[in-house]
Amino acid sequence: MQPRFIFVIGGVLSGIGKGVVTASLGMLLKSAGFKVTTIKIDPYVNVDAGTLNPKEHGEVFVTADGGETDQDIGTYERFLNQDLSKDNSITTGKVYKEVIEKERSLYYGGRDVEVIPDVSNEVIEQIMKVAKNHEITIVEIGGTTGDIENLVFLYAARSLMQQYPSIAIIVSYVPYLANVGELKTKPTQHAIAKLRETGIEPYLVITRSPLPLDDIRKRKISRNSFIPYDRIIDASDLPNIYEVPILFKKQQLLEKVLDGLNLKKNEANISKWEKRVEKMNNAKRKVKIALVGKYVEGEYKDVYLSVREAIKHASIDLNVKPDITQISSFDLKLSDLKPYDALVIPGGFGSRGIEGILDAIRFARENNIPLLGLCYGLQLSVIEFARNVAGMDGANTTEIDPKTPYPVIDILPEQRDLIAKKQYGSTMRLGEWVAVLKEGTKVYDLYGKKEVSERHRHRYEVNPIYVNDLKKAGLVISGVSKDNNKIVEFIELKKHPFFIATQAHPELKSRFVRPHPLFTGLIISFM
Ligand code: GLN
């Protein structure tokens, strides 16, 4: 298969939604019948996102094959409705780790190993590993033009552009200056000039701005930066990110990109997508969902991104408008939870803020408020049940209290060693694992099948020693892992409208056009 490349490069600022732009373009190309994939390059030196603090990084997305990646991989999957692999995520650390390992094994035959060409060749190799099986590979290069960190990636992009039909797209910020009442294009002109210094000529400019890019500004970029007028595409802020492909389609982005890649024009059929966006925007009935967690305030934006998107996806078919509030579990007042139709308890780590979450879980259990627990959400639901229903006073997870009298959540046996050796990077129980569901449970009914596969990211599990006692006290184990370890994967309560928790992260498999049954079930339970 002849690979073709689209490089998406940032201008002026990072964090302006290059991921959504990349995902939207990918979705359009896929709808036009092309075999497409998307790669995210993160210039940080970490090997993957797994060890990054949520404050630093937002959500860690987990791929089916267990990669701990940037949240953009999640955005791509949600838009493309396609599983990606850990190979679709490349970092400086991952590239250098490989180069250094090769050097140690005399791969380079004892000569000097240099950034150009050895590191750049490794980048190319890692890109080609994914690209060779696809017609079009979109590579989003993190950061902006002018950064030191992404230079080697831009060099690799340029080399690939010489070898294969390719285009580069610069996604650039156009700020609005309130005092003059105008969008300003100068920073974008500079960003384009900076990109040209690397030898890369942008084929298209996509502008991100708070207001639609007007004709005068478009002409200005075109004239001053020598970019044809019709190759300047407006991607101004929209209330709903799923409208971006529609905005692009209106501006014939697909046709322009195919032109640039010397591909014959195929029509993209996105009517199903458009209908869903319309439904989403027109839904009137509000449902109020509280996400009670510890990573909520200030810098923690985006830690629960996939959970929020999963709630949105599930709402579409049910014709409801989700009003999602992230509630911090620190100094939580239970009366704050009263206005909500349902609670979602997301994943997390460590002891800070946990007692507040346990109070919220108890409140939901005792007051028949629908609750969906995800990963730590399952573990904390089990702790709450053990303490307040099964009479296990002081029950806890050994993650928080290694001396608890009732370690109802305990470390997975294979994890003990890894932690002792401080081997934290990509060593959790990661990726997709199959669970076998128990017939007659709510979880079984929601999935409508006996075996389900969900993504995971954890080191602890429900302690098998306590499973029988918990069951006797009324906890329903609705599913366990299919492997010999029989890890508790799903729990639920009988006399409750909806109290379900899973050791997995089902939010990671929810897609815009394919909502997840657990999220759909949660909303239906109170409608
Ligand atoms: N801290 C818990 C564990 O490691 C839960 C992890 C999570 O919520 N992703 O098992």
XYZ file of C-alpha atoms and ligand atoms in Angstrom:
537
model
C 0.000 0.000 0.000
C 1.355 3.416 -0.973
C 1.409 5.462 2.242
C 0.373 9.090 2.142
C 0.872 11.591 4.934
C -0.822 14.600 6.383
C 1.255 16.377 9.008
C -0.673 18.594 11.383
C 1.555 21.191 12.984
C 0.652 23.889 15.486
C 1.226 27.600 15.218
C 1.264 30.391 17.850
C -0.118 28.407 20.813
C -0.519 24.846 21.854
C -3.712 23.573 23.408
C -5.921 25.063 20.715
C -7.603 21.857 19.646
C -5.234 20.365 17.067
C -6.461 16.989 18.291
C -10.060 17.727 17.363
C -8.945 19.149 14.005
C -6.893 16.004 13.312
C -9.710 13.722 14.439
C -12.292 15.596 12.347
C -10.164 15.394 9.231
C -9.572 11.697 9.884
C -13.280 11.116 10.286
C -14.022 12.871 6.966
C -11.383 10.838 5.116
C -12.686 7.624 6.643
C -16.244 8.539 5.651
C -14.970 8.993 2.107
C -13.831 5.370 2.128
C -10.118 5.711 2.840
C -8.181 3.488 5.199
C -7.007 6.132 7.621
C -5.052 6.253 10.840
C -3.835 9.008 13.115
C -0.599 9.313 15.072
C 0.086 11.688 17.936
C 3.624 12.817 18.571
C 4.261 14.236 22.024
C 7.633 15.935 22.333
C 8.030 15.218 26.058
C 10.842 12.940 27.236
C 8.547 10.616 29.197
C 8.292 7.279 27.422
C 4.505 7.403 27.683
C 1.835 9.280 29.600
C 1.495 6.565 32.247
C 3.654 8.120 34.928
C 2.455 11.674 34.377
C 0.614 13.462 37.146
C -3.020 14.167 36.205
C -2.372 17.799 37.064
C 0.343 17.962 34.437
C -1.299 16.001 31.772
C -5.047 15.561 32.108
C -6.412 12.142 31.307
C -4.247 9.155 30.514
C -6.004 7.335 27.705
C -5.542 3.569 27.471
C -5.549 1.768 24.130
C -6.901 -1.744 23.613
C -3.348 -3.103 23.530
C -2.505 -1.405 26.822
C -0.722 1.778 25.735
C -0.934 4.672 28.213
C -1.271 7.620 25.912
C -2.167 11.233 25.456
C -5.843 12.124 25.541
C -5.745 13.022 21.829
C -5.657 9.289 21.058
C -9.040 9.140 22.784
C -10.340 12.019 20.690
C -9.204 10.229 17.517
C -10.903 6.984 18.546
C -14.135 8.770 19.417
C -14.263 10.555 16.056
C -12.941 7.769 13.831
C -14.830 5.002 15.638
C -11.698 2.920 15.307
C -9.325 1.256 17.768
C -5.800 2.633 17.717
C -2.699 0.992 19.109
C 0.046 2.074 21.471
C 2.115 2.498 18.309
C -0.095 5.443 17.354
C 1.436 7.394 20.207
C 5.069 8.492 19.855
C 7.080 10.518 22.352
C 10.647 11.790 22.489
C 11.237 9.321 25.329
C 9.932 6.378 23.343
C 12.150 7.262 20.378
C 15.300 7.785 22.453
C 14.685 4.644 24.523
C 14.715 2.627 21.308
C 17.774 4.418 19.918
C 19.711 3.881 23.145
C 18.739 0.211 23.331
C 19.864 -0.233 19.722
C 23.148 1.512 20.443
C 23.762 -0.756 23.471
C 23.297 -3.796 21.259
C 25.782 -2.504 18.669
C 23.043 -1.965 16.108
C 24.885 1.117 14.844
C 28.114 -0.858 14.430
C 30.157 1.250 16.814
C 29.848 4.563 14.979
C 28.699 7.882 16.430
C 24.958 7.874 16.978
C 23.531 11.270 16.041
C 20.251 13.109 16.247
C 20.287 13.456 12.474
C 20.017 10.845 10.972
C 19.725 8.213 13.717
C 17.062 9.734 15.929
C 15.133 11.104 12.940
C 15.317 7.678 11.270
C 13.926 6.082 14.412
C 11.027 8.575 14.289
C 10.444 7.622 10.672
C 10.577 3.926 11.520
C 8.031 4.325 14.305
C 5.729 6.313 12.008
C 6.116 3.791 9.161
C 5.250 0.885 11.443
C 1.728 2.328 11.614
C 1.579 3.975 8.181
C 2.479 0.921 6.144
C -0.955 -0.601 6.688
C -2.950 2.496 5.800
C -3.715 4.620 2.776
C -3.527 7.888 4.672
C -1.744 8.582 7.947
C -2.379 11.833 9.738
C 0.466 12.736 12.074
C -0.224 15.395 14.672
C 2.996 16.900 15.978
C 2.538 18.287 19.478
C 3.688 21.773 20.429
C 4.093 24.661 17.997
C 6.494 25.802 15.318
C 9.560 27.375 16.866
C 9.724 24.906 19.774
C 13.113 23.282 20.313
C 11.500 20.015 21.392
C 9.769 19.128 18.154
C 12.531 20.000 15.681
C 13.629 16.407 15.086
C 10.021 15.403 14.465
C 9.637 18.213 11.922
C 12.843 17.039 10.266
C 11.444 13.497 10.066
C 8.184 14.873 8.663
C 10.083 16.749 6.001
C 11.980 13.600 4.997
C 8.762 11.630 4.700
C 7.218 14.467 2.663
C 10.035 14.067 0.135
C 9.408 10.348 -0.234
C 5.634 10.039 -0.198
C 2.651 12.062 -1.399
C 2.092 14.320 1.595
C 0.799 17.639 2.764
C 1.409 19.740 5.842
C -1.354 21.631 7.594
C -0.639 24.379 10.060
C -3.306 24.841 12.724
C -2.769 28.319 14.006
C -4.349 30.587 16.563
C -5.849 33.905 15.484
C -6.523 36.009 18.579
C -9.322 38.550 18.919
C -8.268 41.952 20.164
C -11.250 43.444 21.945
C -9.929 47.022 21.974
C -9.771 47.162 18.183
C -12.617 44.692 17.671
C -10.551 42.615 15.261
C -9.037 39.198 14.730
C -5.260 39.553 14.370
C -3.423 37.429 11.836
C 0.152 38.562 12.475
C 1.072 35.724 14.887
C -0.124 33.234 12.275
C 1.983 34.886 9.587
C 5.009 34.519 11.865
C 4.157 30.897 12.637
C 4.001 30.111 8.916
C 7.375 31.805 8.378
C 8.812 29.793 11.273
C 7.499 26.557 9.805
C 9.077 27.383 6.446
C 12.454 27.671 8.199
C 12.259 23.910 8.781
C 11.795 23.360 5.049
C 8.134 22.481 5.387
C 5.703 24.364 3.193
C 2.180 24.413 4.603
C -0.357 23.346 2.023
C -3.293 24.440 4.113
C -3.831 26.797 7.008
C -6.553 26.033 9.527
C -7.249 28.956 11.796
C -8.533 28.606 15.328
C -10.212 31.730 16.602
C -12.931 32.809 18.999
C -14.940 34.307 16.098
C -15.344 33.078 12.511
C -12.460 34.155 10.304
C -13.777 36.963 8.090
C -12.897 37.514 4.461
C -10.525 40.435 5.115
C -8.412 38.331 7.531
C -8.419 35.399 5.172
C -7.135 37.599 2.346
C -4.503 39.017 4.637
C -3.074 35.602 5.539
C -3.250 34.582 1.904
C -1.495 37.690 0.611
C 1.139 38.074 3.310
C 1.992 34.394 3.633
C 1.575 33.331 0.004
C -1.032 30.685 0.736
C -3.833 30.364 -1.857
C -7.007 31.969 -0.511
C -9.086 28.821 -0.840
C -6.614 26.886 1.291
C -7.341 28.895 4.402
C -9.916 27.086 6.475
C -11.838 28.530 9.369
C -12.132 26.430 12.508
C -13.484 29.045 14.890
C -14.877 28.017 18.281
C -18.032 25.919 18.215
C -20.177 25.001 21.195
C -19.983 21.328 20.267
C -16.717 19.731 19.069
C -18.623 17.132 17.042
C -19.690 19.960 14.704
C -16.114 20.473 13.527
C -16.244 17.835 10.735
C -19.447 19.474 9.487
C -17.811 22.905 9.450
C -14.881 21.401 7.524
C -17.142 19.677 5.047
C -18.875 22.969 4.268
C -15.488 24.457 3.381
C -14.572 21.495 1.136
C -11.631 20.578 3.306
C -11.842 16.955 2.163
C -11.662 17.849 -1.540
C -8.727 20.176 -0.917
C -6.805 17.581 1.078
C -7.416 14.863 -1.525
C -6.234 17.254 -4.195
C -3.037 17.851 -2.274
C -2.451 14.128 -1.902
C -3.168 13.416 -5.587
C -6.075 11.191 -4.713
C -9.296 11.040 -6.631
C -12.166 12.775 -4.958
C -14.597 10.657 -3.016
C -17.710 12.056 -1.434
C -17.831 11.758 2.372
C -21.147 10.488 3.601
C -21.582 11.979 7.045
C -25.367 12.192 7.206
C -25.594 9.856 10.203
C -23.064 12.030 12.018
C -24.922 15.219 11.084
C -28.202 13.804 12.364
C -26.622 12.894 15.689
C -25.129 16.370 16.056
C -28.529 17.876 15.316
C -30.184 15.606 17.863
C -27.533 16.477 20.421
C -27.994 20.199 19.885
C -31.790 20.058 19.920
C -32.291 17.892 23.002
C -34.341 19.835 25.529
C -34.718 17.666 28.605
C -31.859 18.301 30.991
C -30.331 15.522 33.052
C -28.053 16.478 35.891
C -25.096 14.215 36.471
C -22.452 14.728 39.137
C -18.946 13.443 38.637
C -17.579 13.147 42.148
C -13.817 12.898 42.151
C -10.565 14.297 43.448
C -9.142 15.729 40.236
C -11.656 18.466 39.676
C -10.470 21.944 40.467
C -8.166 24.317 38.617
C -5.406 22.600 36.717
C -7.140 19.251 36.731
C -9.241 20.149 33.712
C -9.690 17.210 31.358
C -8.772 14.408 33.783
C -12.243 12.914 33.306
C -12.526 13.823 29.631
C -13.554 10.381 28.369
C -16.152 10.028 31.134
C -17.765 13.315 30.166
C -17.743 12.377 26.480
C -19.255 8.953 27.269
C -22.151 10.649 29.116
C -22.666 12.954 26.122
C -22.646 10.054 23.636
C -25.198 8.088 25.658
C -27.471 11.119 25.948
C -27.907 11.500 22.193
C -30.171 8.498 21.572
C -32.104 9.209 24.744
C -32.845 12.746 23.605
C -31.539 14.373 26.761
C -29.144 17.216 27.354
C -26.557 16.264 29.958
C -25.611 18.866 32.481
C -22.399 17.452 33.960
C -20.963 18.947 37.138
C -17.565 17.901 38.423
C -17.745 17.929 42.197
C -14.620 17.910 44.291
C -14.599 15.238 46.980
C -12.613 17.503 49.300
C -14.962 19.109 51.843
C -17.985 17.673 50.064
C -21.379 18.493 51.595
C -23.892 15.743 50.981
C -26.631 18.334 50.469
C -24.660 19.421 47.370
C -25.555 16.075 45.808
C -29.325 16.449 46.195
C -30.051 18.151 42.862
C -28.453 15.379 40.785
C -30.192 12.609 38.883
C -27.144 10.335 39.058
C -23.569 10.130 40.275
C -20.524 8.863 38.437
C -17.491 7.929 40.519
C -14.471 7.954 38.212
C -11.049 6.353 38.554
C -8.223 7.652 40.689
C -5.248 6.903 42.879
C -4.097 7.493 46.451
C -5.758 8.568 49.657
C -6.428 12.283 49.331
C -10.098 13.163 49.004
C -11.271 9.582 49.354
C -13.466 9.888 52.464
C -15.626 12.423 50.595
C -16.095 9.967 47.753
C -17.058 7.222 50.215
C -19.677 9.552 51.754
C -21.074 10.270 48.288
C -21.294 6.548 47.510
C -23.106 5.861 50.775
C -25.490 8.718 50.064
C -26.288 7.277 46.623
C -26.725 3.755 47.969
C -28.990 4.745 50.852
C -31.064 7.241 48.892
C -31.561 5.163 45.747
C -29.630 7.611 43.572
C -28.286 5.933 40.418
C -24.527 5.455 40.583
C -21.935 4.229 38.139
C -18.483 3.469 39.579
C -15.435 3.255 37.335
C -12.273 1.462 38.472
C -11.450 3.219 41.764
C -15.196 3.842 41.756
C -15.742 0.076 42.028
C -13.085 -0.353 44.687
C -14.502 2.476 46.814
C -18.058 1.153 46.383
C -16.883 -2.201 47.721
C -15.174 -0.485 50.670
C -18.308 1.503 51.473
C -20.438 -1.640 51.279
C -18.004 -3.614 53.443
C -17.936 -0.925 56.126
C -21.585 0.040 56.252
C -23.471 -3.071 55.156
C -21.219 -6.081 55.741
C -20.110 -4.859 59.174
C -16.404 -4.768 58.355
C -15.444 -1.760 60.389
C -12.379 0.029 59.069
C -12.414 -1.869 55.753
C -10.147 -0.244 53.209
C -7.846 -0.696 50.268
C -4.218 -1.445 51.071
C -3.402 1.364 48.643
C -4.605 3.735 51.391
C -4.222 1.751 54.599
C -1.857 -1.232 54.483
C -2.815 -2.093 58.088
C -6.593 -2.144 57.668
C -8.350 -4.973 59.554
C -10.369 -5.716 56.408
C -8.241 -5.305 53.241
C -11.243 -5.773 50.938
C -9.226 -4.210 48.142
C -5.691 -5.480 47.857
C -2.796 -5.309 45.472
C -2.825 -7.716 42.527
C -0.240 -10.432 43.335
C 1.918 -9.699 40.273
C 1.972 -5.989 41.146
C 3.602 -6.389 44.545
C 7.019 -7.092 43.117
C 6.856 -4.344 40.536
C 6.042 -1.729 43.148
C 8.802 -2.995 45.449
C 11.244 -2.507 42.572
C 9.796 0.929 41.760
C 8.863 -0.243 38.280
C 5.956 2.099 37.721
C 6.079 2.706 33.967
C 3.477 0.739 31.956
C 3.317 -2.040 34.543
C -0.306 -1.771 35.692
C -2.926 -4.262 34.564
C -3.473 -2.486 31.283
C -5.563 -2.750 28.142
C -8.463 -4.997 27.230
C -9.358 -8.006 29.352
C -12.361 -10.231 28.865
C -14.938 -10.581 31.624
C -17.620 -13.224 31.932
C -20.960 -11.848 33.060
C -23.474 -13.538 35.286
C -26.826 -14.177 33.676
C -29.747 -12.500 35.352
C -27.733 -9.470 36.511
C -28.401 -5.897 35.406
C -24.926 -5.706 33.908
C -25.609 -8.785 31.788
C -28.915 -7.303 30.610
C -27.271 -3.998 29.677
C -24.490 -5.583 27.628
C -26.835 -8.253 26.288
C -24.056 -10.842 26.130
C -22.030 -13.145 28.275
C -18.487 -12.068 27.445
C -17.361 -8.471 27.273
C -13.995 -6.885 26.777
C -13.126 -3.595 28.478
C -9.977 -1.547 29.002
C -8.190 -1.445 32.334
C -5.595 0.522 34.239
C -5.152 -0.550 37.838
C -2.910 -2.309 40.359
C -5.496 -3.327 42.970
C -8.474 -5.690 42.934
C -11.312 -6.893 45.140
C -9.573 -9.198 47.583
C -10.762 -12.747 46.725
C -10.674 -13.668 50.435
C -13.633 -11.369 51.133
C -15.779 -12.112 48.103
C -17.969 -14.694 49.828
C -18.656 -12.527 52.873
C -19.509 -9.570 50.655
C -21.847 -11.733 48.617
C -23.542 -13.014 51.751
C -24.132 -9.424 52.803
C -25.908 -8.789 49.483
C -23.267 -7.572 47.062
C -23.850 -9.016 43.589
C -20.732 -9.957 41.647
C -22.041 -9.505 38.114
C -18.852 -10.391 36.266
C -15.325 -11.710 36.782
C -12.284 -11.833 34.526
C -12.188 -14.773 32.153
C -8.610 -15.696 33.037
C -7.830 -17.993 35.952
C -7.511 -15.137 38.411
C -11.261 -14.431 38.289
C -10.754 -10.800 39.243
C -14.022 -9.081 40.223
C -14.860 -6.972 37.178
C -18.465 -5.872 37.850
C -20.603 -5.435 40.936
C -24.174 -4.295 41.477
C -26.844 -4.024 44.134
C -30.221 -5.692 43.915
C -32.627 -3.362 45.679
C -31.444 -0.198 44.027
C -32.554 1.490 40.789
C -28.971 1.482 39.451
C -25.891 0.814 41.493
C -23.280 -0.629 39.171
C -19.514 -0.433 39.271
C -16.762 -1.899 37.166
C -13.054 -2.457 37.615
C -12.665 -1.362 33.990
C -12.847 1.991 32.236
C -15.840 1.550 29.912
C -15.707 5.273 29.132
C -12.650 4.565 26.984
C -14.686 2.539 24.513
C -17.571 4.973 24.102
C -17.722 6.580 20.666
C -19.778 9.409 19.219
C -21.675 6.972 17.002
C -21.509 4.051 19.462
C -22.522 4.951 23.018
C -21.610 2.573 25.820
C -24.428 0.443 27.306
C -23.443 1.153 30.932
C -23.721 4.901 30.414
C -26.963 4.494 28.484
C -28.274 2.263 31.296
C -27.328 4.827 33.937
C -29.373 7.563 32.262
C -32.348 5.327 31.443
C -32.527 4.292 35.107
C -33.839 7.677 36.173
C -35.780 8.747 33.093
N -5.896 3.138 42.355
C -6.641 2.006 41.919
C -5.744 0.880 41.427
O -4.622 1.102 41.078
C -7.643 2.384 40.846
C -7.016 2.826 39.570
C -7.937 3.576 38.647
O -8.986 4.073 39.052
N -7.567 3.697 37.377
O -6.160 -0.240 41.388
